Structure formats: structure tokens, C-alpha cells
Amino acid sequence: LSSGSPAGNFLPCNSEGHTDSEIGSGRRKPFTLPAGGRAAVPGPIGVHRQELVRRPSTGMAAAMDEAAARDKRSQEIEKEYLSSLADLNVNSKPLINMLTILAEENVEYASVIVKSVENHLAQVGPEVKLPILYLVDSIVKNVGKQYKSLFSQVIVDMFCGVFETVRNTEADEIGMEPHYAQY
């Protein structure tokens, strides 16, 4: 602040951002919009600024299309895998092998498949949980790749949920309350 005044070298401005002395001296003229209320903004030759705003670039449009296609494919994979999982209600080696092969063929959607298995396991009854754990074992052993790291993040919760459900079911069947319920 060189002038010692609270505002320093700044001068009071009007609503258009120009000082009264600039406007009065003819050095600056206040900006006004043309009729219609839109200012002309230069852009690439033959292209209006409004078109640039409305139309995404080819690269961006392609990326958006690719993301939409991937999302649609993820939903299809999830639906297809859940449909096949619904058939796994007994320990069936052929069905477990088929589901393992499906997981291998769709390894780029491993996170979708792992989430589907995890959600399905949480929803089914205790008599169906063991075959699903056999499926997880088969996928991890035979496919590996991304499935090992993804299942390792949820496997403890999956097993604990299965054991908790089975214990509660067995206790209900014989009319006993589980001893560990107090913990």
C-alpha cells in the first residue's frame, strides 16, 4: 500500500469495473451487450461458441459411450451370474465348474462377479451357503488373477457370516440359544 490510503492504489469503480475517470476521459468505454443480450465470442472458424458447449469433443463422446457400454455390460454380467448362482443350491461340481469358467471368461468384470457372489451368499439360506463357498474356493484356485485380491478383501466376512448363520440355525433346531450370543 504505497499511497498510505486504506485502498492503496485502487480507485473506486462503477458497476462495470471502470473508474469514472477512465469513462470520462474516453480511454475506456463501458461494456454493453448487443441487442439480444449475447456477446459474440470468437471461436474456431465456422463454429459458434454455443455449438462448442453443447457438443462434446469426439474423444469425450467416445469415452462417455465406452463408459455407458461398460456399465451396461456390467449389469448384464451381474444378472447372468446371479441367475446361474440361483441354480447352485446343492454341491454340484459341474455347476461350480461352469460358474468358475464364467468367472474366468469375464475376468475384466471380476469386481462385479465377486460382489454378486458376496450378495448372493448373504441372501440365501444356510443349506445353500456351503456350495457357494466351494465356488469361491474354485474361482480362487483355478482362475486366480484379480479374484484372489478381491475375494481376500471379503472372505473373512463371508466365512464369519456363514458360520454365524449355521450356528444359529442348528441352535434353533435343537431349541437351544447359542452360548456365544452373550459376547
mmCIF file with all atom_site columns, C-alpha atoms in Angstrom:
data_model
loop_
_atom_site.group_PDB
_atom_site.id
_atom_site.type_symbol
_atom_site.label_atom_id
_atom_site.label_alt_id
_atom_site.label_comp_id
_atom_site.label_asym_id
_atom_site.label_entity_id
_atom_site.label_seq_id
_atom_site.pdbx_PDB_ins_code
_atom_site.Cartn_x
_atom_site.Cartn_y
_atom_site.Cartn_z
_atom_site.occupancy
_atom_site.B_iso_or_equiv
_atom_site.pdbx_formal_charge
_atom_site.auth_seq_id
_atom_site.auth_comp_id
_atom_site.auth_asym_id
_atom_site.auth_atom_id
_atom_site.pdbx_PDB_model_num
ATOM 1   C CA . LEU A 1 1   ? 0.000   0.000   0.000   1.00 0.00 ? 1   LEU A CA 1
ATOM 2   C CA . SER A 1 2   ? 2.146   2.797   -1.273  1.00 0.00 ? 2   SER A CA 1
ATOM 3   C CA . SER A 1 3   ? -0.184  5.785   -1.027  1.00 0.00 ? 3   SER A CA 1
ATOM 4   C CA . GLY A 1 4   ? -0.925  5.401   2.638   1.00 0.00 ? 4   GLY A CA 1
ATOM 5   C CA . SER A 1 5   ? -4.669  5.330   1.987   1.00 0.00 ? 5   SER A CA 1
ATOM 6   C CA . PRO A 1 6   ? -6.611  2.248   3.063   1.00 0.00 ? 6   PRO A CA 1
ATOM 7   C CA . ALA A 1 7   ? -7.395  1.439   -0.559  1.00 0.00 ? 7   ALA A CA 1
ATOM 8   C CA . GLY A 1 8   ? -3.779  1.862   -1.717  1.00 0.00 ? 8   GLY A CA 1
ATOM 9   C CA . ASN A 1 9   ? -3.503  2.334   -5.486  1.00 0.00 ? 9   ASN A CA 1
ATOM 10  C CA . PHE A 1 10  ? -7.038  1.110   -6.096  1.00 0.00 ? 10  PHE A CA 1
ATOM 11  C CA . LEU A 1 11  ? -9.622  3.573   -7.338  1.00 0.00 ? 11  LEU A CA 1
ATOM 12  C CA . PRO A 1 12  ? -13.342 3.279   -6.779  1.00 0.00 ? 12  PRO A CA 1
ATOM 13  C CA . CYS A 1 13  ? -15.037 1.661   -9.775  1.00 0.00 ? 13  CYS A CA 1
ATOM 14  C CA . ASN A 1 14  ? -18.518 1.782   -11.186 1.00 0.00 ? 14  ASN A CA 1
ATOM 15  C CA . SER A 1 15  ? -20.648 -1.339  -11.670 1.00 0.00 ? 15  SER A CA 1
ATOM 16  C CA . GLU A 1 16  ? -18.934 -2.153  -14.985 1.00 0.00 ? 16  GLU A CA 1
ATOM 17  C CA . GLY A 1 17  ? -15.495 -2.205  -13.368 1.00 0.00 ? 17  GLY A CA 1
ATOM 18  C CA . HIS A 1 18  ? -14.225 1.083   -14.819 1.00 0.00 ? 18  HIS A CA 1
ATOM 19  C CA . THR A 1 19  ? -13.261 4.180   -12.909 1.00 0.00 ? 19  THR A CA 1
ATOM 20  C CA . ASP A 1 20  ? -15.185 7.342   -13.556 1.00 0.00 ? 20  ASP A CA 1
ATOM 21  C CA . SER A 1 21  ? -12.016 8.990   -14.870 1.00 0.00 ? 21  SER A CA 1
ATOM 22  C CA . GLU A 1 22  ? -11.490 6.227   -17.460 1.00 0.00 ? 22  GLU A CA 1
ATOM 23  C CA . ILE A 1 23  ? -15.031 6.543   -18.780 1.00 0.00 ? 23  ILE A CA 1
ATOM 24  C CA . GLY A 1 24  ? -14.994 10.343  -18.738 1.00 0.00 ? 24  GLY A CA 1
ATOM 25  C CA . SER A 1 25  ? -11.613 10.579  -20.487 1.00 0.00 ? 25  SER A CA 1
ATOM 26  C CA . GLY A 1 26  ? -12.649 8.378   -23.372 1.00 0.00 ? 26  GLY A CA 1
ATOM 27  C CA . ARG A 1 27  ? -9.884  5.868   -22.660 1.00 0.00 ? 27  ARG A CA 1
ATOM 28  C CA . ARG A 1 28  ? -12.415 3.199   -21.772 1.00 0.00 ? 28  ARG A CA 1
ATOM 29  C CA . LYS A 1 29  ? -15.994 2.830   -22.730 1.00 0.00 ? 29  LYS A CA 1
ATOM 30  C CA . PRO A 1 30  ? -18.442 0.893   -20.638 1.00 0.00 ? 30  PRO A CA 1
ATOM 31  C CA . PHE A 1 31  ? -19.178 -2.585  -21.944 1.00 0.00 ? 31  PHE A CA 1
ATOM 32  C CA . THR A 1 32  ? -22.717 -3.150  -23.110 1.00 0.00 ? 32  THR A CA 1
ATOM 33  C CA . LEU A 1 33  ? -24.266 -6.260  -24.571 1.00 0.00 ? 33  LEU A CA 1
ATOM 34  C CA . PRO A 1 34  ? -25.603 -6.089  -28.115 1.00 0.00 ? 34  PRO A CA 1
ATOM 35  C CA . ALA A 1 35  ? -29.322 -6.419  -28.761 1.00 0.00 ? 35  ALA A CA 1
ATOM 36  C CA . GLY A 1 36  ? -30.438 -9.920  -27.814 1.00 0.00 ? 36  GLY A CA 1
ATOM 37  C CA . GLY A 1 37  ? -28.252 -9.981  -24.717 1.00 0.00 ? 37  GLY A CA 1
ATOM 38  C CA . ARG A 1 38  ? -25.417 -12.185 -26.047 1.00 0.00 ? 38  ARG A CA 1
ATOM 39  C CA . ALA A 1 39  ? -21.897 -11.130 -26.733 1.00 0.00 ? 39  ALA A CA 1
ATOM 40  C CA . ALA A 1 40  ? -20.066 -12.566 -29.718 1.00 0.00 ? 40  ALA A CA 1
ATOM 41  C CA . VAL A 1 41  ? -17.270 -14.803 -28.518 1.00 0.00 ? 41  VAL A CA 1
ATOM 42  C CA . PRO A 1 42  ? -14.673 -15.777 -31.093 1.00 0.00 ? 42  PRO A CA 1
ATOM 43  C CA . GLY A 1 43  ? -14.223 -19.486 -31.651 1.00 0.00 ? 43  GLY A CA 1
ATOM 44  C CA . PRO A 1 44  ? -12.873 -21.761 -34.354 1.00 0.00 ? 44  PRO A CA 1
ATOM 45  C CA . ILE A 1 45  ? -13.752 -20.592 -37.846 1.00 0.00 ? 45  ILE A CA 1
ATOM 46  C CA . GLY A 1 46  ? -17.306 -21.515 -38.759 1.00 0.00 ? 46  GLY A CA 1
ATOM 47  C CA . VAL A 1 47  ? -18.179 -22.753 -35.276 1.00 0.00 ? 47  VAL A CA 1
ATOM 48  C CA . HIS A 1 48  ? -20.206 -20.784 -32.791 1.00 0.00 ? 48  HIS A CA 1
ATOM 49  C CA . ARG A 1 49  ? -19.331 -20.915 -29.115 1.00 0.00 ? 49  ARG A CA 1
ATOM 50  C CA . GLN A 1 50  ? -22.780 -22.324 -28.289 1.00 0.00 ? 50  GLN A CA 1
ATOM 51  C CA . GLU A 1 51  ? -22.075 -25.341 -30.503 1.00 0.00 ? 51  GLU A CA 1
ATOM 52  C CA . LEU A 1 52  ? -18.817 -25.984 -28.670 1.00 0.00 ? 52  LEU A CA 1
ATOM 53  C CA . VAL A 1 53  ? -20.619 -26.019 -25.350 1.00 0.00 ? 53  VAL A CA 1
ATOM 54  C CA . ARG A 1 54  ? -23.417 -28.316 -26.489 1.00 0.00 ? 54  ARG A CA 1
ATOM 55  C CA . ARG A 1 55  ? -21.394 -30.830 -28.452 1.00 0.00 ? 55  ARG A CA 1
ATOM 56  C CA . PRO A 1 56  ? -18.754 -32.809 -26.502 1.00 0.00 ? 56  PRO A CA 1
ATOM 57  C CA . SER A 1 57  ? -15.454 -33.460 -28.209 1.00 0.00 ? 57  SER A CA 1
ATOM 58  C CA . THR A 1 58  ? -15.114 -36.667 -30.159 1.00 0.00 ? 58  THR A CA 1
ATOM 59  C CA . GLY A 1 59  ? -12.731 -38.104 -27.564 1.00 0.00 ? 59  GLY A CA 1
ATOM 60  C CA . MET A 1 60  ? -15.028 -37.204 -24.708 1.00 0.00 ? 60  MET A CA 1
ATOM 61  C CA . ALA A 1 61  ? -18.088 -38.584 -26.510 1.00 0.00 ? 61  ALA A CA 1
ATOM 62  C CA . ALA A 1 62  ? -16.252 -41.824 -27.240 1.00 0.00 ? 62  ALA A CA 1
ATOM 63  C CA . ALA A 1 63  ? -15.207 -42.124 -23.596 1.00 0.00 ? 63  ALA A CA 1
ATOM 64  C CA . MET A 1 64  ? -18.787 -41.496 -22.473 1.00 0.00 ? 64  MET A CA 1
ATOM 65  C CA . ASP A 1 65  ? -20.095 -44.108 -24.930 1.00 0.00 ? 65  ASP A CA 1
ATOM 66  C CA . GLU A 1 66  ? -17.470 -46.594 -23.769 1.00 0.00 ? 66  GLU A CA 1
ATOM 67  C CA . ALA A 1 67  ? -18.341 -45.998 -20.110 1.00 0.00 ? 67  ALA A CA 1
ATOM 68  C CA . ALA A 1 68  ? -22.053 -46.444 -20.839 1.00 0.00 ? 68  ALA A CA 1
ATOM 69  C CA . ALA A 1 69  ? -21.381 -49.666 -22.758 1.00 0.00 ? 69  ALA A CA 1
ATOM 70  C CA . ARG A 1 70  ? -19.178 -50.975 -19.943 1.00 0.00 ? 70  ARG A CA 1
ATOM 71  C CA . ASP A 1 71  ? -21.841 -50.135 -17.359 1.00 0.00 ? 71  ASP A CA 1
ATOM 72  C CA . LYS A 1 72  ? -24.492 -51.910 -19.419 1.00 0.00 ? 72  LYS A CA 1
ATOM 73  C CA . ARG A 1 73  ? -22.223 -54.941 -19.836 1.00 0.00 ? 73  ARG A CA 1
ATOM 74  C CA . SER A 1 74  ? -21.537 -54.958 -16.060 1.00 0.00 ? 74  SER A CA 1
ATOM 75  C CA . GLN A 1 75  ? -25.259 -55.112 -15.398 1.00 0.00 ? 75  GLN A CA 1
ATOM 76  C CA . GLU A 1 76  ? -25.667 -57.950 -17.917 1.00 0.00 ? 76  GLU A CA 1
ATOM 77  C CA . ILE A 1 77  ? -22.792 -59.909 -16.332 1.00 0.00 ? 77  ILE A CA 1
ATOM 78  C CA . GLU A 1 78  ? -24.255 -59.411 -12.859 1.00 0.00 ? 78  GLU A CA 1
ATOM 79  C CA . LYS A 1 79  ? -27.729 -60.522 -13.951 1.00 0.00 ? 79  LYS A CA 1
ATOM 80  C CA . GLU A 1 80  ? -26.368 -63.560 -15.831 1.00 0.00 ? 80  GLU A CA 1
ATOM 81  C CA . TYR A 1 81  ? -24.086 -64.606 -12.980 1.00 0.00 ? 81  TYR A CA 1
ATOM 82  C CA . LEU A 1 82  ? -26.790 -64.191 -10.330 1.00 0.00 ? 82  LEU A CA 1
ATOM 83  C CA . SER A 1 83  ? -29.137 -66.267 -12.457 1.00 0.00 ? 83  SER A CA 1
ATOM 84  C CA . SER A 1 84  ? -26.599 -69.091 -12.597 1.00 0.00 ? 84  SER A CA 1
ATOM 85  C CA . LEU A 1 85  ? -25.823 -68.717 -8.884  1.00 0.00 ? 85  LEU A CA 1
ATOM 86  C CA . ALA A 1 86  ? -29.504 -69.225 -8.114  1.00 0.00 ? 86  ALA A CA 1
ATOM 87  C CA . ASP A 1 87  ? -29.165 -72.751 -9.537  1.00 0.00 ? 87  ASP A CA 1
ATOM 88  C CA . LEU A 1 88  ? -26.309 -73.550 -7.140  1.00 0.00 ? 88  LEU A CA 1
ATOM 89  C CA . ASN A 1 89  ? -28.364 -74.896 -4.250  1.00 0.00 ? 89  ASN A CA 1
ATOM 90  C CA . VAL A 1 90  ? -26.503 -78.191 -3.799  1.00 0.00 ? 90  VAL A CA 1
ATOM 91  C CA . ASN A 1 91  ? -22.869 -79.173 -4.077  1.00 0.00 ? 91  ASN A CA 1
ATOM 92  C CA . SER A 1 92  ? -22.772 -79.649 -7.853  1.00 0.00 ? 92  SER A CA 1
ATOM 93  C CA . LYS A 1 93  ? -19.289 -79.946 -9.338  1.00 0.00 ? 93  LYS A CA 1
ATOM 94  C CA . PRO A 1 94  ? -20.479 -79.379 -12.940 1.00 0.00 ? 94  PRO A CA 1
ATOM 95  C CA . LEU A 1 95  ? -22.309 -76.186 -11.943 1.00 0.00 ? 95  LEU A CA 1
ATOM 96  C CA . ILE A 1 96  ? -19.364 -74.962 -9.848  1.00 0.00 ? 96  ILE A CA 1
ATOM 97  C CA . ASN A 1 97  ? -17.063 -75.641 -12.828 1.00 0.00 ? 97  ASN A CA 1
ATOM 98  C CA . MET A 1 98  ? -19.398 -73.759 -15.164 1.00 0.00 ? 98  MET A CA 1
ATOM 99  C CA . LEU A 1 99  ? -19.561 -70.760 -12.795 1.00 0.00 ? 99  LEU A CA 1
ATOM 100 C CA . THR A 1 100 ? -15.767 -70.848 -12.451 1.00 0.00 ? 100 THR A CA 1
ATOM 101 C CA . ILE A 1 101 ? -15.383 -70.795 -16.243 1.00 0.00 ? 101 ILE A CA 1
ATOM 102 C CA . LEU A 1 102 ? -17.847 -67.889 -16.463 1.00 0.00 ? 102 LEU A CA 1
ATOM 103 C CA . ALA A 1 103 ? -15.742 -66.018 -13.906 1.00 0.00 ? 103 ALA A CA 1
ATOM 104 C CA . GLU A 1 104 ? -12.598 -66.712 -15.938 1.00 0.00 ? 104 GLU A CA 1
ATOM 105 C CA . GLU A 1 105 ? -14.188 -65.598 -19.214 1.00 0.00 ? 105 GLU A CA 1
ATOM 106 C CA . ASN A 1 106 ? -15.295 -62.349 -17.586 1.00 0.00 ? 106 ASN A CA 1
ATOM 107 C CA . VAL A 1 107 ? -12.201 -61.575 -15.535 1.00 0.00 ? 107 VAL A CA 1
ATOM 108 C CA . GLU A 1 108 ? -12.390 -57.898 -16.562 1.00 0.00 ? 108 GLU A CA 1
ATOM 109 C CA . TYR A 1 109 ? -15.643 -57.798 -14.576 1.00 0.00 ? 109 TYR A CA 1
ATOM 110 C CA . ALA A 1 110 ? -14.171 -59.592 -11.563 1.00 0.00 ? 110 ALA A CA 1
ATOM 111 C CA . SER A 1 111 ? -15.370 -56.939 -9.126  1.00 0.00 ? 111 SER A CA 1
ATOM 112 C CA . VAL A 1 112 ? -18.955 -57.358 -10.385 1.00 0.00 ? 112 VAL A CA 1
ATOM 113 C CA . ILE A 1 113 ? -18.785 -61.141 -10.045 1.00 0.00 ? 113 ILE A CA 1
ATOM 114 C CA . VAL A 1 114 ? -17.240 -61.021 -6.558  1.00 0.00 ? 114 VAL A CA 1
ATOM 115 C CA . LYS A 1 115 ? -19.900 -58.562 -5.408  1.00 0.00 ? 115 LYS A CA 1
ATOM 116 C CA . SER A 1 116 ? -22.613 -60.799 -6.904  1.00 0.00 ? 116 SER A CA 1
ATOM 117 C CA . VAL A 1 117 ? -21.286 -63.850 -5.054  1.00 0.00 ? 117 VAL A CA 1
ATOM 118 C CA . GLU A 1 118 ? -20.967 -61.881 -1.817  1.00 0.00 ? 118 GLU A CA 1
ATOM 119 C CA . ASN A 1 119 ? -24.528 -60.502 -2.056  1.00 0.00 ? 119 ASN A CA 1
ATOM 120 C CA . HIS A 1 120 ? -25.984 -63.877 -3.034  1.00 0.00 ? 120 HIS A CA 1
ATOM 121 C CA . LEU A 1 121 ? -24.253 -65.598 -0.115  1.00 0.00 ? 121 LEU A CA 1
ATOM 122 C CA . ALA A 1 122 ? -25.745 -63.064 2.287   1.00 0.00 ? 122 ALA A CA 1
ATOM 123 C CA . GLN A 1 123 ? -29.269 -63.666 0.949   1.00 0.00 ? 123 GLN A CA 1
ATOM 124 C CA . VAL A 1 124 ? -29.500 -67.461 0.734   1.00 0.00 ? 124 VAL A CA 1
ATOM 125 C CA . GLY A 1 125 ? -30.434 -69.905 3.470   1.00 0.00 ? 125 GLY A CA 1
ATOM 126 C CA . PRO A 1 126 ? -27.853 -71.850 5.477   1.00 0.00 ? 126 PRO A CA 1
ATOM 127 C CA . GLU A 1 127 ? -28.301 -75.043 3.439   1.00 0.00 ? 127 GLU A CA 1
ATOM 128 C CA . VAL A 1 128 ? -27.074 -73.247 0.280   1.00 0.00 ? 128 VAL A CA 1
ATOM 129 C CA . LYS A 1 129 ? -24.097 -71.372 1.727   1.00 0.00 ? 129 LYS A CA 1
ATOM 130 C CA . LEU A 1 130 ? -21.554 -74.214 1.629   1.00 0.00 ? 130 LEU A CA 1
ATOM 131 C CA . PRO A 1 131 ? -21.772 -74.779 -2.152  1.00 0.00 ? 131 PRO A CA 1
ATOM 132 C CA . ILE A 1 132 ? -21.177 -71.048 -2.650  1.00 0.00 ? 132 ILE A CA 1
ATOM 133 C CA . LEU A 1 133 ? -18.036 -71.247 -0.519  1.00 0.00 ? 133 LEU A CA 1
ATOM 134 C CA . TYR A 1 134 ? -16.922 -74.179 -2.698  1.00 0.00 ? 134 TYR A CA 1
ATOM 135 C CA . LEU A 1 135 ? -17.447 -71.924 -5.711  1.00 0.00 ? 135 LEU A CA 1
ATOM 136 C CA . VAL A 1 136 ? -15.288 -69.183 -4.174  1.00 0.00 ? 136 VAL A CA 1
ATOM 137 C CA . ASP A 1 137 ? -12.584 -71.782 -3.493  1.00 0.00 ? 137 ASP A CA 1
ATOM 138 C CA . SER A 1 138 ? -12.767 -72.996 -7.099  1.00 0.00 ? 138 SER A CA 1
ATOM 139 C CA . ILE A 1 139 ? -12.530 -69.491 -8.574  1.00 0.00 ? 139 ILE A CA 1
ATOM 140 C CA . VAL A 1 140 ? -9.580  -68.501 -6.396  1.00 0.00 ? 140 VAL A CA 1
ATOM 141 C CA . LYS A 1 141 ? -7.675  -71.753 -7.066  1.00 0.00 ? 141 LYS A CA 1
ATOM 142 C CA . ASN A 1 142 ? -8.417  -72.127 -10.773 1.00 0.00 ? 142 ASN A CA 1
ATOM 143 C CA . VAL A 1 143 ? -8.694  -68.566 -12.064 1.00 0.00 ? 143 VAL A CA 1
ATOM 144 C CA . GLY A 1 144 ? -6.631  -66.585 -9.583  1.00 0.00 ? 144 GLY A CA 1
ATOM 145 C CA . LYS A 1 145 ? -5.737  -63.264 -11.189 1.00 0.00 ? 145 LYS A CA 1
ATOM 146 C CA . GLN A 1 146 ? -7.866  -60.437 -9.815  1.00 0.00 ? 146 GLN A CA 1
ATOM 147 C CA . TYR A 1 147 ? -10.179 -62.772 -7.943  1.00 0.00 ? 147 TYR A CA 1
ATOM 148 C CA . LYS A 1 148 ? -7.576  -63.579 -5.282  1.00 0.00 ? 148 LYS A CA 1
ATOM 149 C CA . SER A 1 149 ? -7.172  -59.965 -4.283  1.00 0.00 ? 149 SER A CA 1
ATOM 150 C CA . LEU A 1 150 ? -10.896 -59.173 -4.475  1.00 0.00 ? 150 LEU A CA 1
ATOM 151 C CA . PHE A 1 151 ? -12.062 -62.217 -2.507  1.00 0.00 ? 151 PHE A CA 1
ATOM 152 C CA . SER A 1 152 ? -9.285  -61.714 0.058   1.00 0.00 ? 152 SER A CA 1
ATOM 153 C CA . GLN A 1 153 ? -10.913 -58.387 0.955   1.00 0.00 ? 153 GLN A CA 1
ATOM 154 C CA . VAL A 1 154 ? -14.273 -60.013 1.805   1.00 0.00 ? 154 VAL A CA 1
ATOM 155 C CA . ILE A 1 155 ? -13.532 -63.670 2.581   1.00 0.00 ? 155 ILE A CA 1
ATOM 156 C CA . VAL A 1 156 ? -13.340 -63.256 6.366   1.00 0.00 ? 156 VAL A CA 1
ATOM 157 C CA . ASP A 1 157 ? -16.746 -61.569 6.497   1.00 0.00 ? 157 ASP A CA 1
ATOM 158 C CA . MET A 1 158 ? -18.175 -64.216 4.163   1.00 0.00 ? 158 MET A CA 1
ATOM 159 C CA . PHE A 1 159 ? -16.965 -67.129 6.309   1.00 0.00 ? 159 PHE A CA 1
ATOM 160 C CA . CYS A 1 160 ? -17.967 -65.475 9.575   1.00 0.00 ? 160 CYS A CA 1
ATOM 161 C CA . GLY A 1 161 ? -21.443 -64.805 8.179   1.00 0.00 ? 161 GLY A CA 1
ATOM 162 C CA . VAL A 1 162 ? -21.787 -68.442 7.099   1.00 0.00 ? 162 VAL A CA 1
ATOM 163 C CA . PHE A 1 163 ? -20.645 -69.833 10.449  1.00 0.00 ? 163 PHE A CA 1
ATOM 164 C CA . GLU A 1 164 ? -22.868 -67.436 12.373  1.00 0.00 ? 164 GLU A CA 1
ATOM 165 C CA . THR A 1 165 ? -25.914 -68.379 10.307  1.00 0.00 ? 165 THR A CA 1
ATOM 166 C CA . VAL A 1 166 ? -25.243 -72.110 10.544  1.00 0.00 ? 166 VAL A CA 1
ATOM 167 C CA . ARG A 1 167 ? -24.684 -71.957 14.317  1.00 0.00 ? 167 ARG A CA 1
ATOM 168 C CA . ASN A 1 168 ? -27.911 -70.028 14.858  1.00 0.00 ? 168 ASN A CA 1
ATOM 169 C CA . THR A 1 169 ? -29.846 -72.450 12.659  1.00 0.00 ? 169 THR A CA 1
ATOM 170 C CA . GLU A 1 170 ? -28.505 -75.521 14.472  1.00 0.00 ? 170 GLU A CA 1
ATOM 171 C CA . ALA A 1 171 ? -29.259 -73.962 17.857  1.00 0.00 ? 171 ALA A CA 1
ATOM 172 C CA . ASP A 1 172 ? -32.808 -73.150 16.758  1.00 0.00 ? 172 ASP A CA 1
ATOM 173 C CA . GLU A 1 173 ? -33.350 -76.717 15.560  1.00 0.00 ? 173 GLU A CA 1
ATOM 174 C CA . ILE A 1 174 ? -32.491 -78.251 18.922  1.00 0.00 ? 174 ILE A CA 1
ATOM 175 C CA . GLY A 1 175 ? -34.166 -75.494 20.948  1.00 0.00 ? 175 GLY A CA 1
ATOM 176 C CA . MET A 1 176 ? -31.028 -74.025 22.492  1.00 0.00 ? 176 MET A CA 1
ATOM 177 C CA . GLU A 1 177 ? -29.890 -70.481 22.467  1.00 0.00 ? 177 GLU A CA 1
ATOM 178 C CA . PRO A 1 178 ? -26.258 -70.231 21.407  1.00 0.00 ? 178 PRO A CA 1
ATOM 179 C CA . HIS A 1 179 ? -23.797 -69.718 24.264  1.00 0.00 ? 179 HIS A CA 1
ATOM 180 C CA . TYR A 1 180 ? -21.803 -67.164 22.323  1.00 0.00 ? 180 TYR A CA 1
ATOM 181 C CA . ALA A 1 181 ? -24.803 -64.828 21.937  1.00 0.00 ? 181 ALA A CA 1
ATOM 182 C CA . GLN A 1 182 ? -23.765 -63.042 25.124  1.00 0.00 ? 182 GLN A CA 1
ATOM 183 C CA . TYR A 1 183 ? -20.487 -61.948 23.517  1.00 0.00 ? 183 TYR A CA 1
#
